[in-house]
Amino acid sequence: MCGIFGCILKNGEAAPIIHAALKRLEYRGYDSVGEATIHENKLFIKKDQGKIDDVHARHNLDDIPGRIGVGHTRWATHGAPYQTNAHPHIDCAGQVAVVHNGVIENFAELRRELEELGHVLKSKTDTEVIPHLIEDKLKKGLTILEALSQAINRLEGSYAIAVVSVREPNKIFCARKESPLVVGVGEDAVYCASDITAFLPLTNKVVVIENGELVAIDDKGYEIRKIADWTPVSREPEIIDWTPKMAEKQGYPHFMLKEIYEQPQCLRNTLRLQEPYLELMTAFLDRAGEVFLVACGTSYHACVAASYMFSKLAFLATHPIIASEFVEQHGKAVNIDSTVLAVSQSGETADTLAAVEHARLRAATVLGLTNVVGSTLTRVSRVYVCQQSGPEVGVAATKTFTSQLCMLAQLALRLAKKRGKVSHVEIERLEEKLEQVPGIAETIVQSQGERLKQLAKKYRDARCFFFLGRGISSATALEGRLKLLEIAYAPSIAYAAGESKHGPISLIEPGFPVIFVCPKDETHKTIVGNIMEMKARGASIIAIVEEGDEKIKSLADDYIEIVKGVPEVLSPIIYVIPLQLFAYHMAIERGYDPDMPRNLAKSVTVK
Ligand code: AGP
């Protein structure tokens, strides 16, 4: 997830406006930045790797001539955060400059085609194919708008694009498919951006560009057309009454809530991971002697869930290990036949990197799953995959957890296919279900918020909480517990439900809230027994159940229903969302800031 911006002023220099707008978009990505302006029919570019302030200090981003320009702040997905991979990207002739947010899935094939036509592409990015595709159409005598529309019809994936060209020096051309794009109409200027944050201090007259639309802006206004059939679209601006801070959160009161609601889109992005790397990682796992899944905190809970996925689908035994215990617990056993799959959204967690370093020194194979391209984990991994959740600002991991699970499920399914342990019919069914997961997540976030707010209010004064689950749901219970504990400071205990009668049940007394994660899977019968045990001692039962599960609903004091048919191995991706919302609302109920929990940091870079 990157931030794009463009502006065309009636008078004055665009660069300082672009610079300030990119600063307001920096939460979307901050590993490289760049600007392009047009002045006297010439294209001017400034771009480099690093945070905006550092690049500005080196290059002065305010000092480029021209009243029209575009800018970009990057969250690397394709190509590490180097200067060459920073946006804007230009064509061979240096006449077209493009900034882009999204993922071009078929960029490799387009790149090959363009190189065969003699185009020279300088970066490792997916984006760079766009200016060269446009250039190719311009050579055939098309206008910029026609060239852009033909070029984008070749693109597969998601994009919000802004294009400037010396061929039409008084216009900016934008197009959108999935990635967000808005236009701002000011007194003496018109703007385009990834979100309202970028130009809110300049105007609150906003036009939302819909999926499959193209828009041309100049200093008087904008013209929207449908990409598919070129039909003109008329749309009046809306007036937005947000403060810039509110805009950064896109109207949500906290980043955590915004990121919980972003999960459907993040999951769609994670389902578009780069084929070759997934295949490579699957191959390494397939021939691994023993596999350690190493991580901390929420990422460790993703590893626990993954160990069920790998076992049930690919008959591969894996060991989920808390990174800070890896060396002590398995240090001596690790060897050249060992494979370590390290999971870390930041890619910078010291305990995880230390475990990886120990494994590398013993010649083990290291694979990495992270959310940050260019992070240390990407540099110490033999193969890594970036999960494409975009920057996560809230300290409590939410969208990065469900994306990790989605990525690990894809890996387990590929391994299952490779090993032929599960029937093709079953694999196809699960792959179909995985494609449906973003839609199901959408239903949950849109329909369950209010209910969980009420539950948080009802249980606000509880002194302690239990989270119980069986099978893969024990991982969901662990994560639900961590969320409540870390942002609402509510003492909470999580257990594999079967273990609860070996001690923890002694804590139960009338009204003690016990949260059960109980999808309708092979563990359903036994977890009903665990619910009865707790209920018999007066516990208040809160159950996350499958829709229509009358058995458990009749036993529960409160329940949250999840749509039918979520396969067991995918259930943590969905069943964790109500627990994220419960924790969020509990923090609010108890008067705490869910974004900045005390004593914690987003990335723990000390051992
Ligand atoms: C989760 O909400 C916490 N922020 C924390 O437990 C986190 O998951 C842990 O520090 C691991 O971080 P990583 O995924 O960046 O390695």
Coordinates of C-alpha atoms and ligand atoms in Angstrom, one line a residue:
M1 CA 0.0 0.0 0.0
C2 CA 1.6 3.3 -1.2
G3 CA 0.4 6.9 -1.4
I4 CA -0.1 8.7 -4.7
F5 CA -0.8 12.4 -5.2
G6 CA -1.1 14.8 -8.0
C7 CA -2.0 18.5 -8.4
I8 CA -2.4 21.2 -11.0
L9 CA -2.5 24.8 -9.9
K10 CA -3.7 27.8 -11.7
N11 CA -0.6 29.6 -10.4
G12 CA 2.4 28.9 -8.3
E13 CA 4.8 25.9 -7.8
A14 CA 3.3 22.4 -7.4
A15 CA 6.4 20.8 -5.7
P16 CA 5.9 22.2 -2.1
I17 CA 2.2 21.2 -2.3
I18 CA 3.2 17.7 -3.4
H19 CA 5.8 17.4 -0.7
A20 CA 3.4 18.4 2.0
A21 CA 0.7 16.0 0.7
L22 CA 3.1 13.1 0.6
K23 CA 3.9 13.8 4.3
R24 CA 0.2 13.4 5.1
L25 CA 0.2 10.1 3.2
E26 CA 3.4 8.8 4.8
Y27 CA 1.5 6.4 7.1
R28 CA 0.7 4.5 3.8
G29 CA 4.4 3.7 3.1
Y30 CA 7.7 5.3 3.9
D31 CA 10.6 3.4 2.3
S32 CA 11.1 5.7 -0.7
V33 CA 9.6 8.9 -2.2
G34 CA 9.5 10.8 -5.5
E35 CA 8.0 13.7 -7.4
A36 CA 7.6 14.6 -11.1
T37 CA 6.6 18.0 -12.5
I38 CA 6.3 19.5 -15.9
H39 CA 7.6 23.0 -16.7
E40 CA 8.1 24.5 -20.2
N41 CA 7.3 21.2 -21.8
K42 CA 10.1 19.4 -19.8
L43 CA 9.7 16.6 -17.2
F44 CA 11.5 17.1 -13.9
I45 CA 12.0 14.1 -11.5
K46 CA 13.3 13.8 -8.0
K47 CA 13.2 10.5 -6.2
D48 CA 15.2 8.5 -3.7
Q49 CA 15.0 5.7 -1.1
G50 CA 14.2 6.7 2.6
K51 CA 11.7 8.6 4.6
I52 CA 10.3 11.9 3.2
D53 CA 12.2 14.1 5.6
D54 CA 15.5 12.4 4.9
V55 CA 15.0 12.5 1.1
H56 CA 13.9 16.2 1.4
A57 CA 17.1 17.0 3.4
R58 CA 19.2 15.4 0.6
H59 CA 17.3 16.7 -2.5
N60 CA 14.9 19.5 -1.4
L61 CA 11.6 18.2 -2.7
D62 CA 10.2 21.7 -2.8
D63 CA 12.6 22.9 -5.4
I64 CA 11.3 21.6 -8.7
P65 CA 9.7 24.0 -11.3
G66 CA 6.2 23.7 -12.6
R67 CA 2.5 24.2 -11.6
I68 CA 1.6 20.6 -12.3
G69 CA 3.0 17.4 -10.9
V70 CA 2.6 14.0 -9.2
G71 CA 4.2 12.4 -6.2
H72 CA 4.5 9.0 -4.5
T73 CA 5.4 7.6 -1.1
R74 CA 6.2 3.9 -1.3
W75 CA 5.5 0.7 0.5
A76 CA 7.6 -1.7 -1.4
T77 CA 5.9 -4.9 -2.8
H78 CA 8.0 -5.5 -5.9
G79 CA 11.6 -4.6 -5.8
A80 CA 13.5 -3.6 -2.6
P81 CA 13.4 0.1 -1.5
Y82 CA 16.2 1.4 -3.7
Q83 CA 16.3 4.7 -5.6
T84 CA 15.8 2.9 -8.9
N85 CA 12.6 1.3 -7.7
A86 CA 11.2 4.5 -6.3
H87 CA 8.3 6.2 -8.2
P88 CA 7.7 8.1 -10.5
H89 CA 8.7 5.7 -13.3
I90 CA 9.2 7.0 -16.8
D91 CA 9.3 5.8 -20.4
C92 CA 12.4 5.4 -22.6
A93 CA 11.8 8.9 -24.1
G94 CA 11.4 10.6 -20.7
Q95 CA 8.0 12.0 -21.8
V96 CA 5.7 10.1 -19.5
A97 CA 5.9 9.8 -15.7
V98 CA 3.7 7.4 -13.7
V99 CA 3.0 6.9 -9.9
H100 CA 1.1 3.8 -8.9
N101 CA -0.5 2.2 -5.8
G102 CA -1.4 -1.5 -6.2
V103 CA -0.1 -4.7 -7.7
I104 CA 0.3 -5.4 -11.4
E105 CA 0.1 -9.2 -11.4
N106 CA 1.0 -9.8 -15.1
F107 CA 4.0 -7.4 -15.0
A108 CA 6.6 -10.1 -15.8
E109 CA 4.9 -11.1 -19.0
L110 CA 4.3 -7.4 -20.0
R111 CA 7.9 -6.6 -19.2
R112 CA 9.2 -9.4 -21.5
E113 CA 6.9 -8.2 -24.3
L114 CA 8.2 -4.6 -23.9
E115 CA 11.8 -5.6 -23.8
E116 CA 11.3 -7.6 -27.0
L117 CA 10.0 -4.3 -28.5
G118 CA 13.3 -2.7 -27.5
H119 CA 12.1 -0.9 -24.3
V120 CA 14.7 -0.6 -21.6
L121 CA 13.3 -1.0 -18.1
K122 CA 15.5 0.1 -15.2
S123 CA 13.8 -1.0 -12.1
K124 CA 12.6 -4.3 -10.5
T125 CA 9.1 -2.9 -10.0
D126 CA 5.8 -4.0 -11.5
T127 CA 4.8 -0.4 -12.0
E128 CA 7.5 0.5 -14.6
V129 CA 5.7 -1.5 -17.4
I130 CA 2.9 1.2 -17.4
P131 CA 4.9 4.2 -18.8
H132 CA 6.4 2.0 -21.4
L133 CA 3.0 0.5 -22.4
I134 CA 1.8 4.1 -22.8
E135 CA 4.9 5.1 -24.8
D136 CA 4.2 2.2 -27.1
K137 CA 0.7 3.4 -27.8
L138 CA 1.8 7.0 -28.2
K139 CA 4.2 5.8 -30.9
K140 CA 1.1 4.6 -32.8
G141 CA -0.2 8.2 -32.8
L142 CA -2.8 7.9 -29.9
T143 CA -3.5 10.7 -27.5
I144 CA -2.3 10.3 -23.9
L145 CA -5.9 9.5 -22.7
E146 CA -6.3 6.9 -25.4
A147 CA -2.8 5.5 -24.8
L148 CA -3.5 5.3 -21.1
S149 CA -6.8 3.6 -21.5
Q150 CA -5.3 1.0 -23.9
A151 CA -2.4 0.5 -21.6
I152 CA -4.5 -0.1 -18.5
N153 CA -6.7 -2.6 -20.4
R154 CA -3.5 -4.8 -20.5
L155 CA -3.0 -4.6 -16.8
E156 CA -4.2 -7.4 -14.4
G157 CA -4.3 -6.7 -10.6
S158 CA -5.0 -3.6 -8.6
Y159 CA -4.1 0.0 -9.3
A160 CA -4.5 3.7 -8.7
I161 CA -2.4 5.5 -11.3
A162 CA -1.6 9.1 -11.9
V163 CA 0.2 10.1 -15.1
V164 CA 1.8 13.3 -16.4
S165 CA 3.3 13.8 -19.8
V166 CA 4.9 16.6 -21.8
R167 CA 2.6 15.5 -24.6
E168 CA -0.3 17.1 -22.7
P169 CA 1.5 19.3 -20.1
N170 CA -1.6 20.8 -18.6
K171 CA -3.4 17.6 -17.5
I172 CA -3.0 14.7 -15.0
F173 CA -4.6 11.4 -16.1
C174 CA -5.6 8.9 -13.4
A175 CA -7.2 5.4 -13.4
R176 CA -8.5 3.1 -10.7
K177 CA -9.1 -0.5 -10.2
E178 CA -9.5 -1.5 -6.6
S179 CA -6.9 0.7 -5.0
P180 CA -8.5 3.9 -3.7
L181 CA -8.5 7.2 -5.7
V182 CA -10.1 10.5 -4.9
V183 CA -10.1 13.9 -6.6
G184 CA -10.2 17.2 -4.6
V185 CA -11.6 20.3 -6.2
G186 CA -10.0 23.5 -4.8
E187 CA -10.5 27.2 -5.6
D188 CA -7.3 27.5 -7.7
A189 CA -6.3 23.9 -8.0
V190 CA -7.4 20.4 -8.6
Y191 CA -5.9 17.4 -6.8
C192 CA -5.9 13.6 -7.1
A193 CA -4.8 11.2 -4.3
S194 CA -4.9 7.8 -2.7
D195 CA -7.1 9.3 0.0
I196 CA -8.6 12.5 1.3
T197 CA -5.8 12.9 3.8
A198 CA -3.5 14.2 1.2
F199 CA -5.4 17.4 0.2
L200 CA -7.9 17.8 3.1
P201 CA -6.2 21.0 4.5
L202 CA -6.5 22.4 0.9
T203 CA -10.1 21.5 0.0
N204 CA -12.9 19.4 1.4
K205 CA -14.7 19.1 -1.9
V206 CA -14.1 15.5 -2.8
V207 CA -15.0 13.3 -5.8
V208 CA -14.6 9.6 -5.2
I209 CA -13.4 7.8 -8.4
E210 CA -15.0 4.4 -8.6
N211 CA -13.6 1.1 -9.7
G212 CA -13.0 0.9 -13.5
E213 CA -13.0 4.6 -14.0
L214 CA -10.5 7.0 -15.6
V215 CA -10.3 10.7 -14.9
A216 CA -8.5 13.6 -16.5
I217 CA -7.9 16.7 -14.3
D218 CA -6.8 20.2 -15.2
D219 CA -6.8 23.4 -13.3
K220 CA -10.5 24.0 -13.9
G221 CA -11.9 20.6 -13.1
Y222 CA -12.2 17.0 -14.0
E223 CA -13.6 14.6 -16.6
I224 CA -14.5 11.0 -15.6
R225 CA -15.0 8.2 -18.1
K226 CA -15.6 4.4 -17.8
I227 CA -12.5 2.5 -18.8
A228 CA -14.5 -0.4 -20.3
D229 CA -16.6 1.6 -22.8
W230 CA -15.3 5.2 -22.5
T231 CA -18.8 6.5 -21.5
P232 CA -18.6 9.8 -19.7
V233 CA -19.6 9.8 -16.0
S234 CA -20.9 12.9 -14.2
R235 CA -20.4 13.1 -10.5
E236 CA -20.6 16.1 -8.2
P237 CA -18.1 16.7 -5.4
E238 CA -19.2 15.8 -1.8
I239 CA -18.3 18.1 1.1
I240 CA -16.2 16.2 3.7
D241 CA -16.1 17.6 7.3
W242 CA -13.1 15.7 8.7
T243 CA -9.9 17.0 10.5
P244 CA -6.6 15.9 8.8
K245 CA -5.9 13.5 11.8
M246 CA -9.4 12.0 11.3
A247 CA -8.6 11.6 7.6
E248 CA -5.4 9.7 8.2
K249 CA -7.7 7.3 10.0
Q250 CA -10.2 7.7 7.2
G251 CA -12.9 8.6 9.6
Y252 CA -12.2 5.8 12.0
P253 CA -11.5 6.9 15.6
H254 CA -8.4 4.7 15.8
F255 CA -5.9 3.0 13.5
M256 CA -6.7 -0.4 15.1
L257 CA -10.4 -0.2 14.1
K258 CA -9.5 1.1 10.6
E259 CA -7.1 -1.8 10.2
I260 CA -9.7 -4.3 11.4
Y261 CA -12.0 -3.0 8.7
E262 CA -9.2 -3.1 6.1
Q263 CA -8.9 -6.9 6.5
P264 CA -11.2 -7.8 3.6
Q265 CA -9.0 -5.8 1.1
C266 CA -5.7 -7.0 2.7
L267 CA -6.9 -10.6 2.4
R268 CA -7.7 -10.0 -1.3
N269 CA -4.1 -8.6 -1.7
T270 CA -2.6 -11.6 0.1
L271 CA -4.4 -13.9 -2.3
R272 CA -2.4 -12.3 -5.1
L273 CA 1.0 -13.1 -3.8
Q274 CA 3.8 -13.7 -6.3
E275 CA 3.5 -17.2 -7.7
P276 CA 7.2 -18.0 -8.2
Y277 CA 8.1 -17.2 -4.6
L278 CA 5.2 -19.3 -3.2
E279 CA 6.2 -22.2 -5.5
L280 CA 9.8 -21.9 -4.3
M281 CA 8.8 -21.8 -0.7
T282 CA 6.6 -24.8 -1.2
A283 CA 9.5 -26.7 -2.8
F284 CA 11.8 -26.0 0.2
L285 CA 9.1 -27.1 2.7
D286 CA 8.4 -30.2 0.7
R287 CA 12.0 -31.4 0.9
A288 CA 12.6 -30.2 4.4
G289 CA 13.8 -32.7 7.1
E290 CA 12.1 -30.9 10.0
V291 CA 10.3 -27.6 10.0
F292 CA 10.4 -25.0 12.7
L293 CA 7.8 -22.2 12.6
V294 CA 9.5 -19.4 14.5
A295 CA 8.0 -16.1 15.7
C296 CA 6.8 -13.9 18.5
G297 CA 3.5 -12.7 19.8
T298 CA 0.7 -12.6 17.3
S299 CA 3.0 -14.0 14.6
Y300 CA 3.7 -17.0 16.8
H301 CA -0.1 -17.6 17.0
A302 CA -0.1 -17.6 13.2
C303 CA 2.6 -20.3 13.4
V304 CA 0.5 -22.4 15.8
A305 CA -2.5 -22.3 13.4
A306 CA -0.2 -23.1 10.5
S307 CA 1.1 -26.2 12.2
Y308 CA -2.5 -27.6 12.1
M309 CA -2.8 -26.5 8.4
F310 CA 0.4 -28.2 7.3
S311 CA -0.4 -31.4 9.2
K312 CA -4.0 -31.7 8.1
L313 CA -3.5 -30.8 4.5
A314 CA 0.1 -31.9 3.6
F315 CA 0.7 -34.4 6.4
L316 CA 3.8 -32.3 7.3
A317 CA 4.7 -32.1 11.0
T318 CA 6.0 -28.7 11.9
H319 CA 7.1 -27.2 15.2
P320 CA 5.7 -23.8 16.2
I321 CA 8.3 -22.2 18.5
I322 CA 8.4 -19.0 20.5
A323 CA 11.4 -17.3 19.0
S324 CA 13.0 -16.3 22.3
E325 CA 13.0 -20.0 23.3
F326 CA 14.2 -21.4 20.0
V327 CA 17.9 -21.6 20.8
E328 CA 17.3 -23.1 24.3
Q329 CA 14.7 -25.5 23.1
H330 CA 16.0 -26.7 19.8
G331 CA 19.4 -25.0 19.3
K332 CA 21.5 -28.1 19.5
A333 CA 19.2 -30.1 17.2
V334 CA 19.1 -27.7 14.3
N335 CA 21.2 -28.8 11.4
I336 CA 21.6 -28.7 7.6
D337 CA 18.4 -30.7 7.2
S338 CA 16.4 -28.2 9.3
T339 CA 14.1 -25.6 7.8
V340 CA 13.1 -22.5 9.7
L341 CA 10.0 -20.6 8.5
A342 CA 10.3 -17.3 10.4
V343 CA 7.2 -15.1 10.5
S344 CA 7.4 -11.5 11.4
Q345 CA 5.1 -8.7 10.2
S346 CA 7.8 -6.0 10.8
G347 CA 10.7 -8.3 9.8
E348 CA 12.7 -6.6 12.5
T349 CA 11.8 -8.4 15.8
A350 CA 15.1 -9.1 17.5
D351 CA 14.1 -12.5 19.1
T352 CA 13.0 -13.8 15.7
L353 CA 16.1 -12.6 14.0
A354 CA 18.3 -14.1 16.7
A355 CA 16.7 -17.5 16.2
V356 CA 17.2 -17.1 12.5
E357 CA 20.8 -16.2 12.9
H358 CA 21.4 -19.3 15.1
A359 CA 19.7 -21.5 12.5
R360 CA 21.8 -20.0 9.6
L361 CA 25.0 -20.6 11.5
R362 CA 24.0 -24.2 11.7
A363 CA 23.4 -24.3 7.9
A364 CA 19.6 -24.6 8.2
T365 CA 17.4 -23.3 5.4
V366 CA 15.7 -20.0 6.4
L367 CA 12.4 -19.0 4.8
G368 CA 10.7 -15.7 5.7
L369 CA 7.1 -14.4 5.8
T370 CA 6.9 -10.7 6.4
N371 CA 4.9 -7.5 5.7
V372 CA 7.9 -5.3 5.1
V373 CA 10.0 -5.6 1.9
G374 CA 13.5 -4.6 2.6
S375 CA 13.3 -5.5 6.3
T376 CA 16.1 -7.5 7.9
L377 CA 14.2 -10.8 7.7
T378 CA 14.0 -10.4 3.9
R379 CA 17.8 -10.1 3.8
V380 CA 18.5 -13.1 5.9
S381 CA 16.0 -15.4 4.3
R382 CA 16.8 -17.9 1.5
V383 CA 13.3 -17.2 0.1
Y384 CA 10.8 -14.7 1.5
V385 CA 7.2 -13.7 0.7
C386 CA 5.7 -10.3 1.5
Q387 CA 2.1 -10.6 2.7
Q388 CA 0.9 -7.3 1.2
S389 CA -1.1 -6.0 4.2
G390 CA 0.2 -2.5 3.8
P391 CA 1.6 -0.5 6.8
E392 CA 0.0 -1.4 10.1
V393 CA 0.1 1.6 12.5
G394 CA -1.9 0.2 15.4
V395 CA 0.5 -1.5 17.9
A396 CA -1.9 -4.4 18.2
A397 CA -1.5 -6.6 15.1
T398 CA -4.8 -7.3 13.4
K399 CA -4.8 -7.3 9.6
T400 CA -1.3 -8.6 9.5
F401 CA -2.4 -11.7 11.5
T402 CA -5.2 -12.6 9.2
S403 CA -3.0 -12.0 6.1
Q404 CA -0.3 -14.3 7.7
L405 CA -2.9 -17.0 8.1
C406 CA -4.1 -16.5 4.6
M407 CA -0.5 -16.8 3.2
L408 CA 0.2 -19.9 5.3
A409 CA -3.0 -21.6 4.2
Q410 CA -2.0 -21.0 0.6
L411 CA 1.4 -22.6 1.3
A412 CA -0.2 -25.6 3.0
L413 CA -2.7 -26.1 0.1
R414 CA 0.2 -26.0 -2.4
L415 CA 2.1 -28.5 -0.4
A416 CA -1.0 -30.7 -0.2
K417 CA -1.3 -30.5 -4.0
K418 CA 2.4 -31.3 -4.4
R419 CA 2.2 -34.3 -2.0
G420 CA -1.2 -35.5 -3.2
K421 CA -2.2 -36.3 0.4
V422 CA -5.6 -34.7 -0.1
S423 CA -8.0 -35.3 -3.0
H424 CA -8.0 -32.7 -5.8
V425 CA -11.7 -32.2 -5.2
E426 CA -11.0 -31.3 -1.5
I427 CA -8.1 -29.0 -2.5
E428 CA -10.3 -27.2 -5.1
R429 CA -13.1 -26.8 -2.6
L430 CA -10.6 -25.3 -0.1
E431 CA -9.1 -23.0 -2.7
E432 CA -12.6 -21.8 -3.6
K433 CA -13.4 -21.2 0.1
L434 CA -10.1 -19.3 0.5
E435 CA -11.2 -17.0 -2.4
Q436 CA -14.4 -16.4 -0.5
V437 CA -12.7 -15.5 2.8
P438 CA -12.3 -11.8 2.0
G439 CA -16.1 -11.5 1.4
I440 CA -16.9 -13.4 4.6
A441 CA -14.5 -11.1 6.5
E442 CA -16.4 -8.2 5.0
T443 CA -19.7 -9.5 6.3
I444 CA -18.2 -9.9 9.8
V445 CA -16.8 -6.4 10.1
Q446 CA -19.9 -4.9 8.6
S447 CA -22.4 -6.8 10.8
Q448 CA -20.9 -7.6 14.2
G449 CA -19.3 -4.3 15.4
E450 CA -22.3 -3.1 17.4
R451 CA -22.9 -6.5 19.0
L452 CA -19.3 -6.8 20.2
K453 CA -19.5 -3.2 21.5
Q454 CA -22.5 -4.3 23.7
L455 CA -20.6 -7.4 24.9
A456 CA -17.6 -5.3 25.8
K457 CA -19.9 -3.0 27.8
K458 CA -21.6 -6.1 29.5
Y459 CA -18.3 -7.7 30.6
R460 CA -16.3 -4.4 31.2
D461 CA -15.8 -5.1 34.9
A462 CA -14.8 -8.7 34.7
R463 CA -11.6 -9.3 36.5
C464 CA -10.3 -12.0 34.2
F465 CA -11.2 -13.8 31.0
F466 CA -10.7 -17.3 29.7
F467 CA -10.2 -18.0 26.0
L468 CA -10.7 -21.7 25.0
G469 CA -10.6 -23.5 21.7
R470 CA -9.9 -27.0 20.4
G471 CA -7.7 -28.0 17.5
I472 CA -6.8 -25.1 15.2
S473 CA -9.1 -22.9 17.3
S474 CA -6.7 -23.1 20.2
A475 CA -4.6 -20.7 18.1
T476 CA -7.5 -18.4 17.6
A477 CA -8.1 -18.4 21.3
L478 CA -4.4 -17.6 22.0
E479 CA -4.7 -14.5 19.7
G480 CA -8.0 -13.4 21.1
R481 CA -6.5 -13.5 24.5
L482 CA -3.4 -11.5 23.4
K483 CA -5.5 -8.7 21.9
L484 CA -7.7 -8.3 25.0
L485 CA -4.6 -8.4 27.3
E486 CA -2.4 -6.0 25.4
I487 CA -4.9 -3.2 24.6
A488 CA -7.5 -3.5 27.4
Y489 CA -5.1 -4.7 30.1
A490 CA -7.6 -7.4 31.0
P491 CA -5.9 -10.4 32.7
S492 CA -6.7 -13.2 30.3
I493 CA -5.8 -16.9 30.0
A494 CA -6.0 -19.0 26.9
Y495 CA -5.9 -22.7 26.7
A496 CA -6.5 -25.6 24.5
A497 CA -9.9 -26.4 25.9
G498 CA -9.0 -30.0 26.6
E499 CA -6.3 -28.7 29.0
S500 CA -8.6 -26.5 31.0
K501 CA -9.8 -29.3 33.3
H502 CA -6.1 -30.0 34.3
G503 CA -5.9 -26.9 36.5
P504 CA -7.3 -23.7 35.0
I505 CA -10.9 -24.7 35.7
S506 CA -10.1 -24.1 39.4
L507 CA -10.4 -20.3 38.7
I508 CA -14.0 -20.6 37.5
E509 CA -16.7 -19.1 39.7
P510 CA -20.2 -17.8 39.0
G511 CA -20.1 -15.1 36.3
F512 CA -16.5 -15.8 35.2
P513 CA -16.5 -15.0 31.4
V514 CA -15.2 -17.9 29.3
I515 CA -14.9 -17.2 25.6
F516 CA -15.2 -20.3 23.4
V517 CA -14.1 -20.4 19.8
C518 CA -16.1 -23.2 18.4
P519 CA -16.6 -23.6 14.6
K520 CA -18.5 -26.7 13.5
D521 CA -15.6 -29.0 12.9
E522 CA -14.3 -32.3 14.1
T523 CA -13.8 -30.9 17.6
H524 CA -17.4 -29.7 18.0
K525 CA -18.6 -32.6 20.0
T526 CA -15.8 -32.4 22.6
I527 CA -15.9 -28.7 23.0
V528 CA -19.6 -29.0 23.9
G529 CA -18.4 -31.1 26.8
N530 CA -16.0 -28.4 27.8
I531 CA -18.7 -25.8 27.7
M532 CA -20.9 -27.9 29.9
E533 CA -18.0 -28.3 32.4
M534 CA -17.5 -24.5 32.7
K535 CA -21.3 -23.9 32.8
A536 CA -21.7 -26.3 35.6
R537 CA -19.4 -24.1 37.7
G538 CA -21.4 -20.9 36.9
A539 CA -19.2 -19.5 34.2
S540 CA -20.7 -17.0 31.7
I541 CA -20.3 -18.6 28.3
I542 CA -19.5 -16.4 25.3
A543 CA -19.3 -18.5 22.2
I544 CA -18.1 -17.7 18.6
V545 CA -20.2 -20.2 16.7
E546 CA -21.3 -21.2 13.2
E547 CA -24.6 -19.8 12.2
G548 CA -27.5 -22.0 13.3
D549 CA -25.5 -24.0 15.8
E550 CA -28.5 -24.3 18.1
K551 CA -26.6 -26.8 20.4
I552 CA -24.0 -24.3 21.5
K553 CA -26.3 -21.3 21.2
S554 CA -28.6 -22.9 23.8
L555 CA -25.7 -23.3 26.2
A556 CA -24.1 -19.9 25.7
D557 CA -25.0 -16.7 27.6
D558 CA -23.9 -14.7 24.6
Y559 CA -22.8 -15.8 21.2
I560 CA -21.5 -14.4 17.9
E561 CA -22.6 -16.3 14.7
I562 CA -20.3 -16.7 11.8
V563 CA -21.7 -17.7 8.4
K564 CA -21.9 -21.4 7.6
G565 CA -19.2 -23.4 5.8
V566 CA -15.9 -21.8 6.8
P567 CA -13.5 -24.8 6.6
E568 CA -11.8 -25.7 9.8
V569 CA -8.3 -25.0 8.5
L570 CA -9.3 -21.5 7.4
S571 CA -11.5 -20.8 10.5
P572 CA -8.9 -18.8 12.5
I573 CA -8.9 -16.1 9.7
I574 CA -12.5 -15.4 10.3
Y575 CA -13.2 -16.5 13.9
V576 CA -10.5 -14.1 15.2
I577 CA -12.2 -11.0 13.8
P578 CA -15.0 -10.8 16.5
L579 CA -12.2 -11.3 19.1
Q580 CA -10.3 -8.3 17.7
L581 CA -13.4 -6.2 17.8
F582 CA -14.2 -7.4 21.4
A583 CA -10.8 -6.3 22.5
Y584 CA -11.0 -3.0 20.7
H585 CA -14.4 -2.1 22.3
M586 CA -13.2 -3.3 25.7
A587 CA -10.2 -0.9 25.5
I588 CA -12.6 1.9 24.6
E589 CA -15.0 0.9 27.4
R590 CA -12.2 0.9 29.9
G591 CA -11.0 4.3 28.6
Y592 CA -7.7 3.2 27.0
D593 CA -6.1 4.2 23.7
P594 CA -6.1 1.0 21.6
D595 CA -3.5 2.4 19.2
M596 CA -0.8 3.2 21.8
P597 CA -1.0 0.5 24.5
R598 CA 1.3 1.1 27.5
N599 CA 4.7 -0.6 27.7
L600 CA 4.5 -1.9 24.1
A601 CA 6.1 -1.0 20.7
K602 CA 5.0 -1.9 17.2
S603 CA 8.3 -3.6 16.5
V604 CA 10.4 -5.1 19.4
T605 CA 13.9 -4.7 18.2
V606 CA 15.6 -5.6 21.4
K607 CA 16.1 -9.1 22.8
Ligands
AGP1 C1 0.8 -8.1 18.6 O1 -0.3 -7.4 18.6 C2 2.0 -7.4 19.2 N1 2.2 -6.2 18.6 C3 3.2 -8.3 19.3 O2 3.0 -9.4 20.0 C4 3.8 -8.7 17.9 O3 3.0 -9.6 17.3 C5 5.2 -9.3 18.1 O4 6.0 -8.3 18.7 C6 5.8 -9.8 16.8 O5 6.0 -8.8 15.9 P1 6.4 -9.1 14.4 O6 5.3 -9.9 13.8 O7 6.7 -7.8 13.8 O8 7.7 -9.9 14.5

